[in-house]
CSV table of C-alpha atoms and ligand atoms in Angstrom, one decimal:
chain,number,residue,atom,x,y,z
A,702,UNK,CA,9.4,10.9,-17.2
A,703,UNK,CA,11.3,14.3,-15.7
A,704,UNK,CA,11.6,13.0,-12.0
A,705,UNK,CA,12.2,16.9,-11.1
A,706,UNK,CA,8.9,17.8,-9.3
A,707,UNK,CA,6.8,14.9,-10.1
A,708,UNK,CA,4.3,13.0,-7.9
A,709,UNK,CA,4.7,9.0,-7.9
A,710,UNK,CA,1.3,8.4,-8.0
A,711,UNK,CA,1.4,4.6,-10.5
A,712,UNK,CA,3.8,2.3,-11.9
A,713,UNK,CA,1.7,2.4,-15.4
A,714,UNK,CA,4.2,6.2,-15.1
A,715,UNK,CA,7.7,4.4,-15.8
A,716,UNK,CA,9.1,3.6,-18.7
A,717,UNK,CA,11.6,1.0,-18.4
A,718,UNK,CA,14.5,3.6,-18.3
A,719,UNK,CA,12.9,5.3,-15.8
A,720,UNK,CA,13.6,2.6,-13.8
A,721,UNK,CA,16.9,1.7,-14.8
A,722,UNK,CA,17.6,5.4,-13.8
A,723,UNK,CA,16.1,5.0,-10.3
A,724,UNK,CA,18.1,1.5,-9.6
A,725,UNK,CA,21.4,3.4,-10.7
A,726,UNK,CA,20.4,6.7,-8.3
A,727,UNK,CA,19.4,3.7,-5.6
A,728,UNK,CA,23.6,2.2,-6.2
A,729,UNK,CA,24.8,5.7,-5.0
A,730,UNK,CA,22.8,5.4,-2.6
A,731,UNK,CA,24.1,2.5,-0.8
A,732,UNK,CA,27.5,4.2,1.2
A,733,UNK,CA,25.1,6.4,2.9
A,734,UNK,CA,22.5,3.5,3.9
A,735,UNK,CA,25.2,1.5,5.6
A,736,UNK,CA,26.9,4.0,7.2
A,737,UNK,CA,30.2,4.7,5.5
A,738,UNK,CA,29.4,8.3,5.0
A,739,UNK,CA,26.7,10.8,5.9
A,740,UNK,CA,25.7,13.2,3.6
A,741,UNK,CA,23.0,16.4,4.1
A,742,UNK,CA,22.7,17.3,0.4
A,743,UNK,CA,18.5,17.9,1.7
A,744,UNK,CA,19.7,19.6,4.6
A,745,UNK,CA,16.7,22.2,5.8
A,746,UNK,CA,14.0,20.5,3.5
A,747,UNK,CA,11.2,18.1,5.4
A,748,UNK,CA,9.1,15.3,3.9
A,749,UNK,CA,5.6,14.9,5.7
A,750,UNK,CA,5.1,11.7,6.1
A,751,UNK,CA,1.2,10.9,6.2
A,752,UNK,CA,0.5,7.0,7.2
A,753,UNK,CA,-3.1,7.1,7.2
A,754,UNK,CA,-2.9,3.1,7.6
A,755,UNK,CA,-0.7,0.7,9.1
A,756,UNK,CA,2.5,0.4,8.5
A,757,UNK,CA,6.1,-0.3,9.6
A,758,UNK,CA,8.6,-0.2,7.1
A,759,UNK,CA,7.4,2.0,4.2
A,760,UNK,CA,6.6,4.9,6.9
A,761,UNK,CA,10.1,4.1,9.0
A,762,UNK,CA,12.4,3.6,5.7
A,763,UNK,CA,11.2,6.8,4.3
A,764,UNK,CA,11.7,9.1,7.2
A,765,UNK,CA,15.0,6.8,7.7
A,766,UNK,CA,15.9,7.2,3.7
A,767,UNK,CA,14.8,11.2,3.5
A,768,UNK,CA,17.2,11.7,7.0
A,769,UNK,CA,20.5,9.5,5.2
A,770,UNK,CA,19.9,12.3,2.7
A,771,UNK,CA,20.3,14.9,6.2
A,772,UNK,CA,16.1,15.9,5.7
A,773,UNK,CA,13.7,16.0,8.7
A,774,UNK,CA,10.5,14.2,8.9
A,775,UNK,CA,7.3,15.6,10.4
A,776,UNK,CA,4.9,12.6,10.6
A,777,UNK,CA,1.1,11.5,11.1
A,778,UNK,CA,0.4,7.8,11.7
A,779,UNK,CA,-3.6,7.5,12.2
A,780,UNK,CA,-6.4,9.0,10.7
A,781,UNK,CA,-8.2,9.7,14.4
A,782,UNK,CA,-5.3,11.6,15.2
A,783,UNK,CA,-5.3,13.8,12.4
A,784,UNK,CA,-8.4,16.0,11.2
A,785,UNK,CA,-9.5,13.7,8.5
A,786,UNK,CA,-11.6,12.7,11.8
A,787,UNK,CA,-12.7,15.8,11.7
A,788,UNK,CA,-14.4,15.7,8.4
A,789,UNK,CA,-11.8,17.5,6.8
A,790,UNK,CA,-11.5,16.5,2.8
A,791,UNK,CA,-8.7,15.5,1.4
A,792,UNK,CA,-8.6,17.8,-0.9
A,793,UNK,CA,-7.9,20.5,2.5
A,794,UNK,CA,-5.6,18.7,4.4
A,795,UNK,CA,-3.8,18.6,1.2
A,796,UNK,CA,-3.5,22.9,1.2
A,797,UNK,CA,-2.7,22.7,4.2
A,798,UNK,CA,0.4,20.0,4.3
A,799,UNK,CA,2.1,21.4,1.4
A,800,UNK,CA,2.6,24.5,2.9
A,801,UNK,CA,4.2,22.7,5.6
A,802,UNK,CA,6.6,20.0,3.5
A,803,UNK,CA,8.6,20.4,0.6
A,804,UNK,CA,7.3,16.5,0.1
A,805,UNK,CA,4.7,14.6,1.0
A,806,UNK,CA,4.6,11.0,0.6
A,807,UNK,CA,0.8,9.3,1.6
A,808,UNK,CA,-1.0,5.9,2.7
A,809,UNK,CA,-4.4,5.7,3.0
A,810,UNK,CA,-7.6,3.1,2.4
A,811,UNK,CA,-9.7,4.4,-0.8
A,812,UNK,CA,-8.4,3.4,-4.0
A,813,UNK,CA,-7.0,6.5,-5.7
A,814,UNK,CA,-7.0,8.8,-3.0
A,815,UNK,CA,-3.6,9.9,-2.6
A,816,UNK,CA,-4.4,11.0,-6.6
A,817,UNK,CA,-7.0,13.3,-5.7
A,818,UNK,CA,-5.0,14.3,-2.7
A,819,UNK,CA,-2.3,15.0,-4.9
A,820,UNK,CA,-4.0,17.2,-7.1
A,821,UNK,CA,-4.9,19.8,-4.9
A,822,UNK,CA,-0.6,19.1,-2.9
A,823,UNK,CA,1.3,22.0,-3.5
A,824,UNK,CA,4.5,19.6,-3.5
A,825,UNK,CA,4.9,16.4,-5.0
A,826,UNK,CA,3.1,13.6,-3.4
A,827,UNK,CA,4.5,9.8,-3.2
A,828,UNK,CA,1.8,6.5,-2.9
A,829,UNK,CA,3.0,4.9,0.0
A,830,UNK,CA,-0.1,2.6,-0.6
A,831,UNK,CA,-3.8,3.1,-1.9
A,832,UNK,CA,-5.6,0.6,-0.5
A,833,UNK,CA,-5.7,-2.6,-2.9
A,834,UNK,CA,-4.3,0.0,-5.9
A,835,UNK,CA,-1.1,0.7,-6.0
A,836,UNK,CA,2.2,0.8,-4.5
A,837,UNK,CA,4.7,1.7,-6.7
A,838,UNK,CA,8.4,2.0,-4.5
A,839,UNK,CA,7.2,-1.4,-3.0
A,840,UNK,CA,7.4,-2.6,-6.3
A,841,UNK,CA,10.4,-1.0,-7.4
A,842,UNK,CA,12.5,-1.8,-4.2
A,843,UNK,CA,11.1,-5.9,-5.3
A,844,UNK,CA,12.0,-4.6,-8.8
A,845,UNK,CA,15.7,-4.0,-7.7
A,846,UNK,CA,16.2,-7.2,-5.7
A,847,UNK,CA,14.9,-9.5,-7.8
A,848,UNK,CA,17.5,-7.5,-10.5
A,849,UNK,CA,19.8,-8.2,-7.8
A,850,UNK,CA,18.6,-12.1,-6.7
A,851,UNK,CA,18.5,-12.6,-10.6
A,852,UNK,CA,22.2,-10.8,-11.2
A,853,UNK,CA,23.9,-12.5,-8.8
A,854,UNK,CA,22.9,-15.9,-10.5
A,855,UNK,CA,23.9,-14.6,-13.8
A,856,UNK,CA,20.4,-13.8,-15.3
A,857,UNK,CA,18.7,-10.8,-15.6
A,858,UNK,CA,15.2,-9.4,-15.5
A,859,UNK,CA,14.2,-10.6,-18.8
A,860,UNK,CA,13.3,-14.1,-19.4
A,861,UNK,CA,12.3,-14.2,-15.9
A,862,UNK,CA,9.9,-17.1,-14.4
A,863,UNK,CA,7.8,-16.2,-11.3
A,864,UNK,CA,5.3,-17.0,-9.1
A,865,UNK,CA,3.1,-14.5,-7.8
A,866,UNK,CA,1.2,-16.2,-4.6
A,867,UNK,CA,-1.7,-15.5,-2.3
A,868,UNK,CA,-4.3,-12.5,-2.0
A,869,UNK,CA,-3.7,-11.7,-5.9
A,870,UNK,CA,-7.3,-9.7,-5.8
A,871,UNK,CA,-6.7,-6.8,-2.8
A,872,UNK,CA,-2.7,-7.5,-3.1
A,873,UNK,CA,-1.5,-3.5,-4.0
A,874,UNK,CA,2.5,-4.8,-4.1
A,875,UNK,CA,1.6,-7.6,-6.4
A,876,UNK,CA,-0.7,-5.5,-8.9
A,877,UNK,CA,2.6,-2.4,-9.2
A,878,UNK,CA,5.5,-5.4,-8.9
A,879,UNK,CA,3.3,-6.7,-12.4
A,880,UNK,CA,3.1,-3.6,-13.9
A,881,UNK,CA,6.2,-2.5,-13.2
A,882,UNK,CA,8.0,-6.5,-14.5
A,883,UNK,CA,5.3,-6.1,-18.2
A,884,UNK,CA,8.0,-3.6,-18.6
A,885,UNK,CA,10.2,-5.8,-19.8
A,886,UNK,CA,10.2,-8.8,-21.8
A,887,UNK,CA,9.2,-12.6,-22.1
A,888,UNK,CA,8.2,-12.9,-18.0
A,889,UNK,CA,6.5,-15.9,-17.2
A,890,UNK,CA,4.1,-15.4,-14.7
A,891,UNK,CA,2.4,-18.1,-12.3
A,892,UNK,CA,-0.4,-16.3,-10.5
A,893,UNK,CA,-1.4,-18.9,-7.9
A,894,UNK,CA,-4.7,-18.0,-5.7
A,895,UNK,CA,-7.5,-19.2,-4.8
A,896,UNK,CA,-10.3,-18.5,-7.2
A,897,UNK,CA,-12.2,-16.2,-5.6
A,898,UNK,CA,-8.2,-14.3,-4.7
A,899,UNK,CA,-7.5,-14.0,-8.9
A,900,UNK,CA,-5.3,-11.1,-9.8
A,901,UNK,CA,-7.5,-8.4,-11.6
A,902,UNK,CA,-8.4,-8.9,-15.2
A,903,UNK,CA,-6.7,-5.7,-16.2
A,904,UNK,CA,-3.6,-6.9,-14.8
A,905,UNK,CA,-3.5,-10.2,-16.8
A,906,UNK,CA,-4.5,-8.9,-19.9
A,907,UNK,CA,-2.3,-5.7,-20.0
A,908,UNK,CA,0.8,-8.5,-19.7
A,909,UNK,CA,-0.6,-11.0,-22.2
A,910,UNK,CA,-1.2,-7.7,-24.4
A,911,UNK,CA,3.1,-7.0,-24.1
A,912,UNK,CA,3.5,-10.8,-24.8
A,913,UNK,CA,4.5,-12.1,-21.5
A,914,UNK,CA,3.2,-15.4,-21.0
A,915,UNK,CA,0.4,-15.8,-17.9
A,916,UNK,CA,-0.8,-19.1,-16.3
A,917,UNK,CA,-3.4,-19.3,-13.6
A,918,UNK,CA,-3.3,-21.6,-10.4
A,919,UNK,CA,-5.4,-22.7,-7.9
A,920,UNK,CA,-2.7,-25.7,-6.4
A,921,UNK,CA,0.5,-24.2,-4.3
A,922,UNK,CA,2.3,-27.0,-5.6
A,923,UNK,CA,1.7,-27.0,-9.4
A,924,UNK,CA,2.1,-23.0,-9.1
A,925,UNK,CA,6.1,-23.0,-7.9
A,926,UNK,CA,7.2,-25.8,-10.3
A,927,UNK,CA,10.2,-24.2,-12.8
A,928,UNK,CA,10.1,-20.4,-11.5
A,929,UNK,CA,13.0,-18.9,-10.8
A,930,UNK,CA,11.3,-16.3,-7.9
A,931,UNK,CA,8.2,-17.1,-5.4
A,932,UNK,CA,7.0,-13.9,-4.3
A,933,UNK,CA,5.2,-15.2,-1.0
A,934,UNK,CA,2.3,-12.6,0.0
A,935,UNK,CA,-0.8,-12.4,2.9
A,936,UNK,CA,-3.9,-12.3,2.6
A,937,UNK,CA,-4.7,-8.5,2.9
A,938,UNK,CA,-7.3,-9.5,5.8
A,939,UNK,CA,-8.7,-5.7,6.3
A,940,UNK,CA,-9.9,-5.6,2.9
A,941,UNK,CA,-12.6,-7.7,3.9
A,942,UNK,CA,-15.9,-7.2,4.7
A,943,UNK,CA,-15.7,-9.7,7.2
A,944,UNK,CA,-13.2,-11.6,9.6
A,945,UNK,CA,-15.8,-14.9,8.6
A,946,UNK,CA,-14.8,-14.4,4.7
A,947,UNK,CA,-10.6,-13.4,5.2
A,948,UNK,CA,-11.1,-16.3,7.6
A,949,UNK,CA,-11.8,-18.8,5.0
A,950,UNK,CA,-8.5,-18.3,3.3
A,951,UNK,CA,-6.0,-18.3,5.8
A,952,UNK,CA,-3.6,-21.4,5.3
A,953,UNK,CA,-4.5,-22.0,2.6
A,954,UNK,CA,-0.9,-21.8,0.8
A,955,UNK,CA,2.0,-22.2,3.2
A,956,UNK,CA,5.7,-22.2,1.5
A,957,UNK,CA,8.0,-23.8,3.9
A,958,UNK,CA,11.7,-25.8,3.9
A,959,UNK,CA,9.5,-29.3,3.1
A,960,UNK,CA,7.7,-28.2,0.1
A,961,UNK,CA,10.3,-25.6,-1.4
A,962,UNK,CA,12.9,-29.0,-1.1
A,963,UNK,CA,10.1,-30.8,-2.8
A,964,UNK,CA,8.5,-28.6,-5.5
A,965,UNK,CA,10.8,-25.5,-6.4
A,966,UNK,CA,14.3,-25.7,-8.9
A,967,UNK,CA,17.4,-25.2,-6.6
A,968,UNK,CA,18.3,-21.3,-5.2
A,969,UNK,CA,14.6,-20.4,-6.2
A,970,UNK,CA,15.0,-16.7,-4.7
A,971,UNK,CA,11.9,-16.5,-2.0
A,972,UNK,CA,10.1,-12.8,-2.0
A,973,UNK,CA,7.9,-11.7,0.3
A,974,UNK,CA,6.5,-7.7,0.8
A,975,UNK,CA,6.2,-8.3,4.3
A,976,UNK,CA,4.3,-8.2,7.2
A,977,UNK,CA,4.7,-12.3,6.5
A,978,UNK,CA,1.2,-13.1,8.9
A,979,UNK,CA,3.5,-15.6,11.0
A,980,UNK,CA,0.0,-16.8,13.4
A,981,UNK,CA,-0.2,-20.3,13.6
A,982,UNK,CA,-2.3,-20.7,11.4
A,983,UNK,CA,-1.5,-18.6,8.7
A,984,UNK,CA,2.0,-19.2,7.7
A,985,UNK,CA,1.9,-18.4,4.5
A,986,UNK,CA,5.5,-17.8,4.6
A,987,UNK,CA,7.5,-20.2,7.3
A,988,UNK,CA,10.3,-19.2,9.5
A,989,UNK,CA,11.4,-22.2,8.8
A,990,UNK,CA,13.1,-20.9,5.9
A,991,UNK,CA,15.4,-18.1,7.6
A,992,UNK,CA,18.5,-20.2,7.2
A,993,UNK,CA,17.9,-20.5,3.0
A,994,UNK,CA,20.2,-18.6,1.5
A,995,UNK,CA,18.0,-17.5,-1.0
A,996,UNK,CA,15.5,-16.6,1.2
A,997,UNK,CA,15.8,-12.6,0.0
A,998,UNK,CA,13.2,-11.0,1.9
A,999,UNK,CA,15.5,-8.9,4.8
A,1000,UNK,CA,17.4,-8.3,1.6
A,1001,UNK,CA,14.0,-6.4,0.3
A,1002,UNK,CA,14.1,-4.7,2.9
A,1003,UNK,CA,17.1,-2.7,3.6
A,1004,UNK,CA,16.6,-2.2,-0.8
A,1005,UNK,CA,13.4,-0.2,0.5
A,1006,UNK,CA,15.8,2.4,2.0
A,1007,UNK,CA,18.2,2.9,-1.8
A,1008,UNK,CA,15.4,3.0,-3.5
A,1009,UNK,CA,13.0,5.3,-1.7
A,1010,UNK,CA,16.1,8.1,-1.6
A,1011,UNK,CA,16.8,7.9,-5.2
A,1012,UNK,CA,13.1,9.1,-5.0
A,1013,UNK,CA,13.4,11.4,-3.5
A,1014,UNK,CA,17.0,13.0,-5.1
A,1015,UNK,CA,15.4,13.0,-8.6
A,1016,UNK,CA,12.0,14.1,-7.2
A,1017,UNK,CA,13.9,17.2,-5.5
A,1018,UNK,CA,16.8,17.0,-7.6
A,1019,UNK,CA,19.6,16.4,-5.9
A,1020,UNK,CA,20.7,12.6,-7.4
A,1021,UNK,CA,24.0,14.5,-8.9
A,1022,UNK,CA,25.1,16.7,-5.7
A,1023,UNK,CA,24.9,13.5,-3.1
A,1024,UNK,CA,28.3,12.9,-3.3
A,1025,UNK,CA,29.2,16.8,-3.1
A,1026,UNK,CA,27.9,16.3,0.1
A,1027,UNK,CA,29.2,14.0,1.5
A,1028,UNK,CA,32.0,13.6,5.4
A,1029,UNK,CA,32.7,11.1,6.9
A,1030,UNK,CA,30.7,9.0,9.8
A,1031,UNK,CA,31.4,9.4,13.0
A,1032,UNK,CA,30.3,7.4,14.9
A,1033,UNK,CA,30.7,3.6,16.2
A,1034,UNK,CA,28.5,1.8,13.9
A,1035,UNK,CA,27.7,-1.9,13.9
A,1036,UNK,CA,29.1,-4.3,11.2
A,1037,UNK,CA,26.2,-6.1,9.8
A,1038,UNK,CA,26.4,-8.8,7.8
A,1039,UNK,CA,26.6,-9.0,4.1
A,1040,UNK,CA,23.0,-8.3,2.5
A,1041,UNK,CA,24.0,-9.4,-1.0
A,1042,UNK,CA,22.9,-12.9,-2.1
B,145,NCD,C1,2.2,-4.6,2.4
B,145,NCD,C2,1.2,-3.4,1.3
B,145,NCD,O1,1.4,-2.6,2.8
B,145,NCD,O2,0.3,-3.0,0.4
B,145,NCD,N1,2.7,-4.0,2.6
B,145,NCD,C3,4.4,-3.2,2.7
B,145,NCD,O3,4.1,-2.1,2.6
B,145,NCD,N2,6.1,-4.1,2.8
B,145,NCD,C4,2.4,-5.6,1.8
B,145,NCD,C5,1.1,-6.4,3.1
B,145,NCD,O4,0.8,-5.5,4.1
B,145,NCD,O5,0.9,-7.1,3.1
């Protein structure tokens, strides 16, 4: 694909070579994200960071990624704090906001809303999550993490064995990740969910059509044997008609250290898009795994900055210029523990 000036709305847009290009640029961003150097390549540019649904890491990491490239960020965080609450259409909001920004990231609770917004926008738009549909930047950072974790184990994404666990019906991060993994070859998927929360048929059929192996499981223990990666997800409570309905699924699948030791192969990587639900009744990913070196969740969040910097650099066509604008860091920078597996 041609990145320059493009909207990023769905993982369907990508070929394998596009994903590899994003990862190549992401790797170049590491010294800036680690505060070893600064760059001002996007000095003067403005990101409109429009979040009409709750978000912590996606919103902040997109904002930081833009700042790390030297740009400024303007944002809104709630529907009720914006004119959408006064009945303004997505079309009008897009026409207005695209006059103020060079690029827009948008999250919204309705499927297809970001695409509708992008149609009226005069600047590129990145989908930060449209309801239960898609979350392309999350899938890219997840896949980047998969690649790193597997390469530390002398392996590649081709031939990966992955268990996706939890609310696979409503989890947009899972939907986008499955589609991206589909671009590689010979992936073995175990889709572990309650029967009512299985992954959409369209996604499963697409994977089967591409020659991947897909096994649907309703038991956690059965699903986590013989895989390289556990990708655990939260019940997407906000997508259910009522809290009572969502409560039926709370705590059904809990991965903790003893389950891991008993049922997983040694060194199985543990991932989660976060936030994990750490309330005692839920705990789909127990904090007794925090000392497990295979827990990659915070490597995922660190990688999110690199991948989002890469998207901005490619879409705004400065990927080749980043290092030309590099300067030394002049302030005290805390030594962070290594992020690598
Ligand atoms: C995910 C999302 O919003 O879809 N979170 C995120 O962006 N990292 C997953 C979730 O909310 O469970």
